Coordinates of C-alpha atoms in Angstrom, one line a residue:
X7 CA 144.5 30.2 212.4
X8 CA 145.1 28.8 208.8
X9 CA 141.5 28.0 208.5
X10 CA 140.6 32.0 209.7
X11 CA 143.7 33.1 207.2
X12 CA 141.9 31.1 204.4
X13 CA 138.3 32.8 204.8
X14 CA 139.5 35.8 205.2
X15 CA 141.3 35.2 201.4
X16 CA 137.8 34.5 200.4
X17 CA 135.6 37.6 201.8
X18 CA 138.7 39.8 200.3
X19 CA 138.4 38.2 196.7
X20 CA 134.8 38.2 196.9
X21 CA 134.6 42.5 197.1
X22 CA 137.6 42.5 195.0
X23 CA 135.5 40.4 192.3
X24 CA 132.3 42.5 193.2
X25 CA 134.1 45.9 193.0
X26 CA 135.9 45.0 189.9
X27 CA 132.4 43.4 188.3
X28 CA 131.0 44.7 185.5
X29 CA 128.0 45.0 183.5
X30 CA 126.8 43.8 180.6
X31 CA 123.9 45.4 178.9
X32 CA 121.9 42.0 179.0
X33 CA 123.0 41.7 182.4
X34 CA 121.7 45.2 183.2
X35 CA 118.5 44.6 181.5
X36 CA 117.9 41.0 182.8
X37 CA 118.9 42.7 186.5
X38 CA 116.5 45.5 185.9
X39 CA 113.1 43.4 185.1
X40 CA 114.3 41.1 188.5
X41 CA 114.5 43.8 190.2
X42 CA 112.0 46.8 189.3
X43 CA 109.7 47.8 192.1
X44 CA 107.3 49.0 189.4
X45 CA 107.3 45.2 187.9
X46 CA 107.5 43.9 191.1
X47 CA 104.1 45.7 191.8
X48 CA 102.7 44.6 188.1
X49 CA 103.6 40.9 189.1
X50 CA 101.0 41.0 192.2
X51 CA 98.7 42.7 190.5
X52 CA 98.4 39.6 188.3
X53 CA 98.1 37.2 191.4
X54 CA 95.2 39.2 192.5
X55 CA 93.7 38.6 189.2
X56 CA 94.6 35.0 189.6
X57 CA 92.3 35.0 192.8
X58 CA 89.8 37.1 190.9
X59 CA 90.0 34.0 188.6
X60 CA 89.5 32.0 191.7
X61 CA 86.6 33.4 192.3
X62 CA 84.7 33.4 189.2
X63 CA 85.2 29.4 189.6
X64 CA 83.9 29.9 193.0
X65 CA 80.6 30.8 191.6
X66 CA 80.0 27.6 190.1
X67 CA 80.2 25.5 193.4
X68 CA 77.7 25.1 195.7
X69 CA 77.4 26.4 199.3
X70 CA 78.0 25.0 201.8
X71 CA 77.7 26.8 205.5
X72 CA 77.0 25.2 208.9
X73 CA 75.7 26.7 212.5
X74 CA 75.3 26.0 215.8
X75 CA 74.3 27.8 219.0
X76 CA 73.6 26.9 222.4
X77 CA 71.6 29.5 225.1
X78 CA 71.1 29.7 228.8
X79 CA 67.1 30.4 230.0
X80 CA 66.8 31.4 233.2
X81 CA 63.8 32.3 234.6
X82 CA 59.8 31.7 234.6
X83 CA 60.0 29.4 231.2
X84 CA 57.7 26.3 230.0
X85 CA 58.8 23.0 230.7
X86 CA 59.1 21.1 227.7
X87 CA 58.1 17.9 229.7
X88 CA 55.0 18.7 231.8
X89 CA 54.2 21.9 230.0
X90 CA 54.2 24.1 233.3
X91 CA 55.5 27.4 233.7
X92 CA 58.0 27.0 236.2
X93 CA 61.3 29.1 237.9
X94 CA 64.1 27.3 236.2
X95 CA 67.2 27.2 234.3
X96 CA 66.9 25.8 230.7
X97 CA 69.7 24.8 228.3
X98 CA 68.6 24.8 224.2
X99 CA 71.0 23.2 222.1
X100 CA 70.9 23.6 218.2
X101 CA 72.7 23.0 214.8
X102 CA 71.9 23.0 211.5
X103 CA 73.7 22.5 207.6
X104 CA 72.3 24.9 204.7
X105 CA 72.9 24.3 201.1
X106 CA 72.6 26.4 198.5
X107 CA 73.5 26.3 194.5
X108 CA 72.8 28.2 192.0
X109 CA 71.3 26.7 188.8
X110 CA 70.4 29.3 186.8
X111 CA 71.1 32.9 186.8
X112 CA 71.7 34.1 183.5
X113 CA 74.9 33.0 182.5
X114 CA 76.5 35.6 184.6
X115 CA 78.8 33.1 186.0
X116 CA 79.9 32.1 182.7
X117 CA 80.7 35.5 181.8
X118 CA 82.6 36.3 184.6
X119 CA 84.8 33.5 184.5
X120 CA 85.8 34.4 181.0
X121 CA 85.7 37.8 182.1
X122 CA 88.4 37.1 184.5
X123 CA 90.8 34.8 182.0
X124 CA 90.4 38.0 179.8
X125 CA 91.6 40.1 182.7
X126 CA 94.3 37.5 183.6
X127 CA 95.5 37.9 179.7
X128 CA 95.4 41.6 179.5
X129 CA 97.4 41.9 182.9
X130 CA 100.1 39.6 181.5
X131 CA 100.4 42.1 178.5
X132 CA 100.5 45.2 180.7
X133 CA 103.6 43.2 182.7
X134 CA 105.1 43.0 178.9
X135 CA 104.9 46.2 178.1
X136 CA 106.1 46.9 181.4
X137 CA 109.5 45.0 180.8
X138 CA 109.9 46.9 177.2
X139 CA 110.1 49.9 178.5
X140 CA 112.2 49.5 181.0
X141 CA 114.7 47.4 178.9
X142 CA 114.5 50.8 176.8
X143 CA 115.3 52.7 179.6
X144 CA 118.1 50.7 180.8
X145 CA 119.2 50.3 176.8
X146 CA 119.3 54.1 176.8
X147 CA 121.3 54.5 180.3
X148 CA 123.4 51.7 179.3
X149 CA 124.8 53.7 175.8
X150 CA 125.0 57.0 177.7
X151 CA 127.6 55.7 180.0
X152 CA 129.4 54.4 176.5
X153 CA 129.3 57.8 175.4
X154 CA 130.6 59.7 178.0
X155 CA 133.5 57.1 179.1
X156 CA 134.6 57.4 175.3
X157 CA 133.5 61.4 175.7
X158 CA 136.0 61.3 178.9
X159 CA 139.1 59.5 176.8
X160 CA 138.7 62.5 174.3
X161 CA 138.8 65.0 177.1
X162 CA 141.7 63.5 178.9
X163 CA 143.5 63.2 175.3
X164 CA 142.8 66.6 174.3
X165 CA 144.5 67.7 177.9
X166 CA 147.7 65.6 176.9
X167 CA 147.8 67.1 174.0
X168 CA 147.3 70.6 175.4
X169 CA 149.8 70.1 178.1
X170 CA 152.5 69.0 175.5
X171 CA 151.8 71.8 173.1
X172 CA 152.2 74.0 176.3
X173 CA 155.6 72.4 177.0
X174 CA 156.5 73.4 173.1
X175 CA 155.2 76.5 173.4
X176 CA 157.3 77.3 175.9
X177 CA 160.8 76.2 174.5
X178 CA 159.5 78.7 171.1
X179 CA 159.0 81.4 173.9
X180 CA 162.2 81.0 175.3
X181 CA 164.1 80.7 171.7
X182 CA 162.8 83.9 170.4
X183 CA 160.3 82.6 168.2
X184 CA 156.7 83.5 169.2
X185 CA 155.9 86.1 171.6
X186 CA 155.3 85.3 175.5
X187 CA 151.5 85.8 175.0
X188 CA 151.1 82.9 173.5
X189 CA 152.1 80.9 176.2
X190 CA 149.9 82.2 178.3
X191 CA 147.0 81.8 175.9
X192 CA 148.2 78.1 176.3
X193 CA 148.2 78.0 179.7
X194 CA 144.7 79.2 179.8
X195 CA 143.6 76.9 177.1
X196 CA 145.2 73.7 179.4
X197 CA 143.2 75.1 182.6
X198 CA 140.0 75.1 180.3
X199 CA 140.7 71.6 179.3
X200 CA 141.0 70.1 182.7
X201 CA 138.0 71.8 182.9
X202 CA 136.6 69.4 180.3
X203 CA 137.8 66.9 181.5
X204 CA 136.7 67.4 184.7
X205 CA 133.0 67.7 183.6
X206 CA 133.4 64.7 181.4
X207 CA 133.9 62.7 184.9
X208 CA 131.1 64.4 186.6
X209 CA 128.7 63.2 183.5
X210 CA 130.1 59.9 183.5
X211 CA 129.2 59.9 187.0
X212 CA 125.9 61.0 186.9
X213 CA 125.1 58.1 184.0
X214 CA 126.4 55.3 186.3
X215 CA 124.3 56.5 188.9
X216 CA 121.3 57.0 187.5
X217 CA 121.8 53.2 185.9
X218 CA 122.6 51.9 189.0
X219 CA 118.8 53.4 190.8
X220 CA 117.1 52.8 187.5
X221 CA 118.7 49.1 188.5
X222 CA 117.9 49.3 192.3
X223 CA 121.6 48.9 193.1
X224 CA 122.8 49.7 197.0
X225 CA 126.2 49.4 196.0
X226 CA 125.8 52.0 193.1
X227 CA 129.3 53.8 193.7
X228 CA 131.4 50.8 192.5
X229 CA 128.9 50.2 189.5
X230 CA 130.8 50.2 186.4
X231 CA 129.8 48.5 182.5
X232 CA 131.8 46.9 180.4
X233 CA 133.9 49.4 177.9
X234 CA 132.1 47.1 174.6
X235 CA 132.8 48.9 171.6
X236 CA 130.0 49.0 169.5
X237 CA 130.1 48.7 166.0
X238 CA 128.0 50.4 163.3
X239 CA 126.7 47.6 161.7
X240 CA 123.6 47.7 159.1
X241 CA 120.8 46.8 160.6
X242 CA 118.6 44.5 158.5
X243 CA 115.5 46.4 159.6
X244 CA 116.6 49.6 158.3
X245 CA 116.0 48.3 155.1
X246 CA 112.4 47.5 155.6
X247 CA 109.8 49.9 154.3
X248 CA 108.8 52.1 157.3
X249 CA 105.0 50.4 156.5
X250 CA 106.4 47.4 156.2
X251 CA 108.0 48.1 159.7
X252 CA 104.2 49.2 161.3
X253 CA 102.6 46.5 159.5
X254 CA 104.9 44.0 162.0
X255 CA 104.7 46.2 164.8
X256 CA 100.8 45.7 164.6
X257 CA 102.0 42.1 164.8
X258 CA 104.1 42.6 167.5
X259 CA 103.2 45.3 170.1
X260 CA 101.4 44.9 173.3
X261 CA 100.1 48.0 173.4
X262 CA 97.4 47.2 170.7
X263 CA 97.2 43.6 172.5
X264 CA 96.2 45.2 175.8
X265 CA 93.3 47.5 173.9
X266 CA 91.8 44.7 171.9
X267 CA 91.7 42.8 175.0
X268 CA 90.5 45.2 177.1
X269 CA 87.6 45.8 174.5
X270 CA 87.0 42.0 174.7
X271 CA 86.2 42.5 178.3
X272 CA 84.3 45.5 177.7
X273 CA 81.8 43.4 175.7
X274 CA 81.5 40.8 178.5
X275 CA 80.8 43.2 181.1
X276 CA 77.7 44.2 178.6
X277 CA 76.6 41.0 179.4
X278 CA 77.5 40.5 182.7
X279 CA 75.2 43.5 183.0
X280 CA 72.5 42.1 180.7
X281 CA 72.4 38.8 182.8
X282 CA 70.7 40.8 185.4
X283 CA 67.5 40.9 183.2
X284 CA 66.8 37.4 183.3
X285 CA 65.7 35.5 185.9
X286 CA 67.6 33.6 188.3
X287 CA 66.8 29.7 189.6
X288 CA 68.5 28.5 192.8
X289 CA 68.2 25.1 194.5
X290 CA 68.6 25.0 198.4
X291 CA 68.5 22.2 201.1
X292 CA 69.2 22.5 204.9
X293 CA 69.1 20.1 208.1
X294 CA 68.4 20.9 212.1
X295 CA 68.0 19.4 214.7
X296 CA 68.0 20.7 218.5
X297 CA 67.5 19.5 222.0
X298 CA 66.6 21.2 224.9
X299 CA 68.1 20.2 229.0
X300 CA 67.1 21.5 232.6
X301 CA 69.3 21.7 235.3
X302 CA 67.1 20.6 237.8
X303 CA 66.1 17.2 238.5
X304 CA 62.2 16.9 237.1
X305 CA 59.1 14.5 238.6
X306 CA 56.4 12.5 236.6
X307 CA 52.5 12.4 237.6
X308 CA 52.9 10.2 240.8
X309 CA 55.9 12.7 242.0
X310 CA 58.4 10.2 240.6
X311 CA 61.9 11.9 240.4
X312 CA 62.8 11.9 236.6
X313 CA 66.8 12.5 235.8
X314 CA 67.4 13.5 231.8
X315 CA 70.9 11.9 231.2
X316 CA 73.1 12.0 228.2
X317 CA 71.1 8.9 226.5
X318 CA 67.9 11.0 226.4
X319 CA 69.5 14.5 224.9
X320 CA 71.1 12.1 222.5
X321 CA 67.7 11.1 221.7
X322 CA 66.1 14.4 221.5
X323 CA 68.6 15.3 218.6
X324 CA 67.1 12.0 216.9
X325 CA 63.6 12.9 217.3
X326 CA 63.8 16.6 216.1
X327 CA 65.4 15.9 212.9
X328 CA 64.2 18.1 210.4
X329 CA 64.8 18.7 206.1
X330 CA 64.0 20.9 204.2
X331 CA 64.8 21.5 200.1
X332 CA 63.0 23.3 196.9
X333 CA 63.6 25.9 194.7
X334 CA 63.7 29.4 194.6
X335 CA 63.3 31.5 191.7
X336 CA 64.0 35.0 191.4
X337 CA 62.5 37.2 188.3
X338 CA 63.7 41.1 188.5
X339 CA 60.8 43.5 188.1
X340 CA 61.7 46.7 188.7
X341 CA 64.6 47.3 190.9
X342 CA 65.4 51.3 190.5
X343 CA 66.8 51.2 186.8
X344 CA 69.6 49.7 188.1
X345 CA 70.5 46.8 185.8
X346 CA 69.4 49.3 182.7
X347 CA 71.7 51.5 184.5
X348 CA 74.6 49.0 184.7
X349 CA 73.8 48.0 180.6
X350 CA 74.3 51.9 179.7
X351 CA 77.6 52.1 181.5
X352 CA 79.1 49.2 179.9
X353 CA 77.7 50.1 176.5
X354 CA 79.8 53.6 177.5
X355 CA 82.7 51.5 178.2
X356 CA 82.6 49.6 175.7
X357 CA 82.4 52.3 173.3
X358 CA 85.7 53.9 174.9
X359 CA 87.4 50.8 174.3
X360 CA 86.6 50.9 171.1
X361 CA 88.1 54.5 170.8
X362 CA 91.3 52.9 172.7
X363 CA 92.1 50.8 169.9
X364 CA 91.7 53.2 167.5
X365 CA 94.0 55.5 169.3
X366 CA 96.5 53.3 170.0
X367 CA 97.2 52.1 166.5
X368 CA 97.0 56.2 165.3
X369 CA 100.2 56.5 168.3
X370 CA 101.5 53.2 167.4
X371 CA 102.1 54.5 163.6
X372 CA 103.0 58.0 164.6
X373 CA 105.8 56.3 167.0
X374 CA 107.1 53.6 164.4
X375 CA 107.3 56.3 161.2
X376 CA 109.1 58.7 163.7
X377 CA 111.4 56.5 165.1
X378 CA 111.8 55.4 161.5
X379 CA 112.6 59.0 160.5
X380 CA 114.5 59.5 163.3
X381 CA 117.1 56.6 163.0
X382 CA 117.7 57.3 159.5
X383 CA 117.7 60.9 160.3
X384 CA 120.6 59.9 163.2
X385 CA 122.4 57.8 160.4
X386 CA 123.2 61.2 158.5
X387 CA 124.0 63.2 161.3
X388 CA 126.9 60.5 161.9
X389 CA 128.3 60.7 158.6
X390 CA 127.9 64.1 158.3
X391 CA 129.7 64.3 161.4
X392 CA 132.6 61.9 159.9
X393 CA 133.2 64.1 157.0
X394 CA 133.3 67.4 159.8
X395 CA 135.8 65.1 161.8
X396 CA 137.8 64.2 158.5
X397 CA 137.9 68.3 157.9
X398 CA 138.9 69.3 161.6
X399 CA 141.6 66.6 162.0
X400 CA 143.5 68.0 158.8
X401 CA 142.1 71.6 159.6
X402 CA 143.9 71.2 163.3
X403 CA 147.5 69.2 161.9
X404 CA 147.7 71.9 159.7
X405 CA 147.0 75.1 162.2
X406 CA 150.0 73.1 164.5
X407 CA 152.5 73.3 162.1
X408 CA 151.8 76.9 160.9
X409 CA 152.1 77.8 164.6
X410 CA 155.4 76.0 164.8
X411 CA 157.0 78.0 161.9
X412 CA 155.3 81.0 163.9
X413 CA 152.6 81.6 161.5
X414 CA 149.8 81.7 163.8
X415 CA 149.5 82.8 167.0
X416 CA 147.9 80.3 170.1
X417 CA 144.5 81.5 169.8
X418 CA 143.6 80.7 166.5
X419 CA 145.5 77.3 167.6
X420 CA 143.4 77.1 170.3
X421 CA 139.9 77.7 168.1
X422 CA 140.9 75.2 165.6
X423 CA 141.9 72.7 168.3
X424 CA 138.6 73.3 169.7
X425 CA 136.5 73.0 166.9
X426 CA 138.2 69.8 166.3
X427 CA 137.7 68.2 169.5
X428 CA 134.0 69.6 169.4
X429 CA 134.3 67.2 166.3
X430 CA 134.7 64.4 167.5
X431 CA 132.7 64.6 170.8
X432 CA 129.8 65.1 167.7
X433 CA 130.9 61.8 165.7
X434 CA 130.9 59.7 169.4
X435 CA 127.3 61.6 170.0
X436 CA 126.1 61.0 166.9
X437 CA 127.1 57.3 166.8
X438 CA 125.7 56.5 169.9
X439 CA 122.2 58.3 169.6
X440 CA 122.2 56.0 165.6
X441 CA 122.8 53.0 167.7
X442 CA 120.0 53.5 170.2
X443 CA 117.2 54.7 167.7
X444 CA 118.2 51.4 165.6
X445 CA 117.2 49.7 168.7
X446 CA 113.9 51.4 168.8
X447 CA 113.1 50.5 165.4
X448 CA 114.0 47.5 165.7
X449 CA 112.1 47.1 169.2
X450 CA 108.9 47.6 167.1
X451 CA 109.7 45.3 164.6
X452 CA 109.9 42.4 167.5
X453 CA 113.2 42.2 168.3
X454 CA 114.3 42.5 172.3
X455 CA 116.9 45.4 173.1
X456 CA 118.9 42.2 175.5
X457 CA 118.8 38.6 175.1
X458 CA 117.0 37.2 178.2

């Protein structure tokens, strides 16, 4: 009983611990490239290139295949012995070892082994970019569910305050000293609150959810993150030029890794192509041998009875040994326009890569000057948004106390109370959409969103 008593302890303080778990936003991002099906899928993809690998070394050894067969004759067949046609049952037994190797054939198996290490090296960048983006993703999630928990502490402050100006308003109501519609105006004003606060819950909700599928969690309704507060610190990138800031992202990025490799196999499968002009030079060798056995019992030329036993098949094996080896070279004529074909599509493709590159350092400047612009951009809007929070909070103190003295009425105190908590849902916005497109920038200068 005490041992039952003392794992039951256990299983209850391991889902306490689980349910009260949470999340770091390296743990989340180290959880997310574990667990993504999409890098899941990327990671296989890169096996089968491993195999492709394989292969291309395959091409190098020689082959190496074996047979055998064995057949029934029944019938009017020629005795092997006497060399009569005669009404019997034969046996034929046979086998037989070919070997084959290629010693010349253009190089293509050169090419397509380094073809394939290419391949093998582009597929590990595409499984890099792969992770980036989703540690952006989950980077992104991650601060949203920052935002609205401290969105939701402003919401559920603003309704104490609400609630407590209520309870004011109505003592003033009941001394004499504003009019009864203004406590309704504040009773309305506290339902429209818990409203707010309300729909602050349901977006905090909503961001914990879709952070827990974008992680692949089955236990997404007790997903929680840790309540970190962030600080506005400088970032040492932001002082880089933005061309300072491309100039390491060129460095840096995989996407212009995966297009200058992908050109590099572009040009080998020019001459993978081009190998098919030249002619090819293959060395072969092969051994058989074969025996053949009646079932019935044979006679010599004085009508001696002659029985074939396991000694003489045995030796009929020896005696019909045969070799065989040489060369065989191939030398392509004409064969349809088919390898000229094959030359002019990879020349296409080649060209396309070429384009790639091109493209992809055009996007990778457009993205790293506008995420550039956009950070310092979000760096104004927060301290513009400071300065509107500095005005509303003094704007809002002073509205309270005129409406104490009865010199405003509860709407206006309602409209400056809700400009200023408009205020400071901007300043928590603001800060948190600064923090994330510092990351960006400095994603392309090289530094990871989470430590792995």
């Amino acid at each position: 009983m005490k041992l039952y008593i003392s794992l039951l302890l256990v299983v209850l303080t391991s889902i306490a611990n689980a349910q009260d778990k949470k999340w770091t936003l390296e743990e989340c991002v180290n959880y997310a490239l574990e667990k993504n099906i999409n890098i899941q899928q990327t990671q296989l993809d890169n096996e089968l290139i491993l195999v492709d690998k394989k292969d291309a070394i395959g091409n190098f050894l020689p082959s190496i295949n074996a047979n055998a067969s064995h057949s029934w004759n029944i019938g009017l067949n020629i005795n092997p012995i006497s060399n009569a046609a005669e009404t019997q049952t034969f046996q034929n037994t046979s086998f037989g070892i070919d070997v084959g190797i290629d010693i010349y054939k253009g190089l293509q198996n050169q090419h397509r082994l380094r073809r394939a290490d290419l391949a093998k090296i582009a597929s590990q960048y595409q499984l890099s970019k792969m992770k980036d983006d989703i540690s952006l993703n989950v980077a992104n999630a991650f601060l949203q569910i920052l935002f609205n928990k401290e969105n939701l502490k402003v919401q559920q402050k603003l309704l104490q305050n609400n609630i407590q100006q209520k309870q004011r308003t109505q003592t003033l109501v009941e001394a004499g000293s504003i009019p009864r519609g203004d406590l309704l105006d504040m009773s309305a004003t506290v339902a429209t609150s818990q409203q707010s606060v309300i729909m602050a819950e349901n977006a905090l909700l909503i961001s914990k959810l879709s952070l827990a599928q974008l992680l692949q969690l089955e236990d997404f309704k007790n997903f929680d993150v840790i309540e970190s507060e962030i600080p506005l610190s400088e970032s040492a990138v932001m002082l880089q030029s933005a061309d300072a800031i491309y100039s390491k992202a060129k460095e840096e990025r995989v996407e212009l890794k995966i297009a200058r490799a992908n050109l590099e196999i572009a040009k080998k499968d020019i001459d993978i192509a081009k190998s098919g002009l030249q002619p090819s030079l293959r060395g072969f060798y092969s051994f058989s041998s074969r025996a053949t056995n009646s079932d019935r019992i044979s006679t010599d030329a004085n009508g001696n009875f002659i029985v074939r036993g396991p000694d003489a098949l045995f030796n009929q094996f020896s005696d019909n040994k045969g070799n065989a080896f040489g060369l065989q070279l191939n030398v392509p004529i004409l064969n349809g326009f088919s390898v000229k074909n094959n030359i002019e599509r990879s020349k296409i493709a080649f060209k396309r890569s070429e384009i790639a590159i091109n493209q992809q350092e055009l996007d990778l400047k457009r993205n790293v000057y506008t995420a550039f612009t956009d950070a310092n951009g979000a760096l104004n809007a927060y301290e513009a948004a400071v300065t509107a929070l500095e005005a509303r909070t003094e704007s809002y103190k002073y509205a309270q106390q005129r409406f104490e003295v009865g010199l405003l009425n509860a709407f206006d105190l309602n409209q400056s109370q809700t400009l200023f908590a408009n205020a400071e849902s901007e300043v928590i916005r603001a800060k948190y959409d600064y923090i994330f497109k510092v990351k960006v920038v400095e994603f392309y200068f090289g530094i990871p969103i989470a430590k792995n």
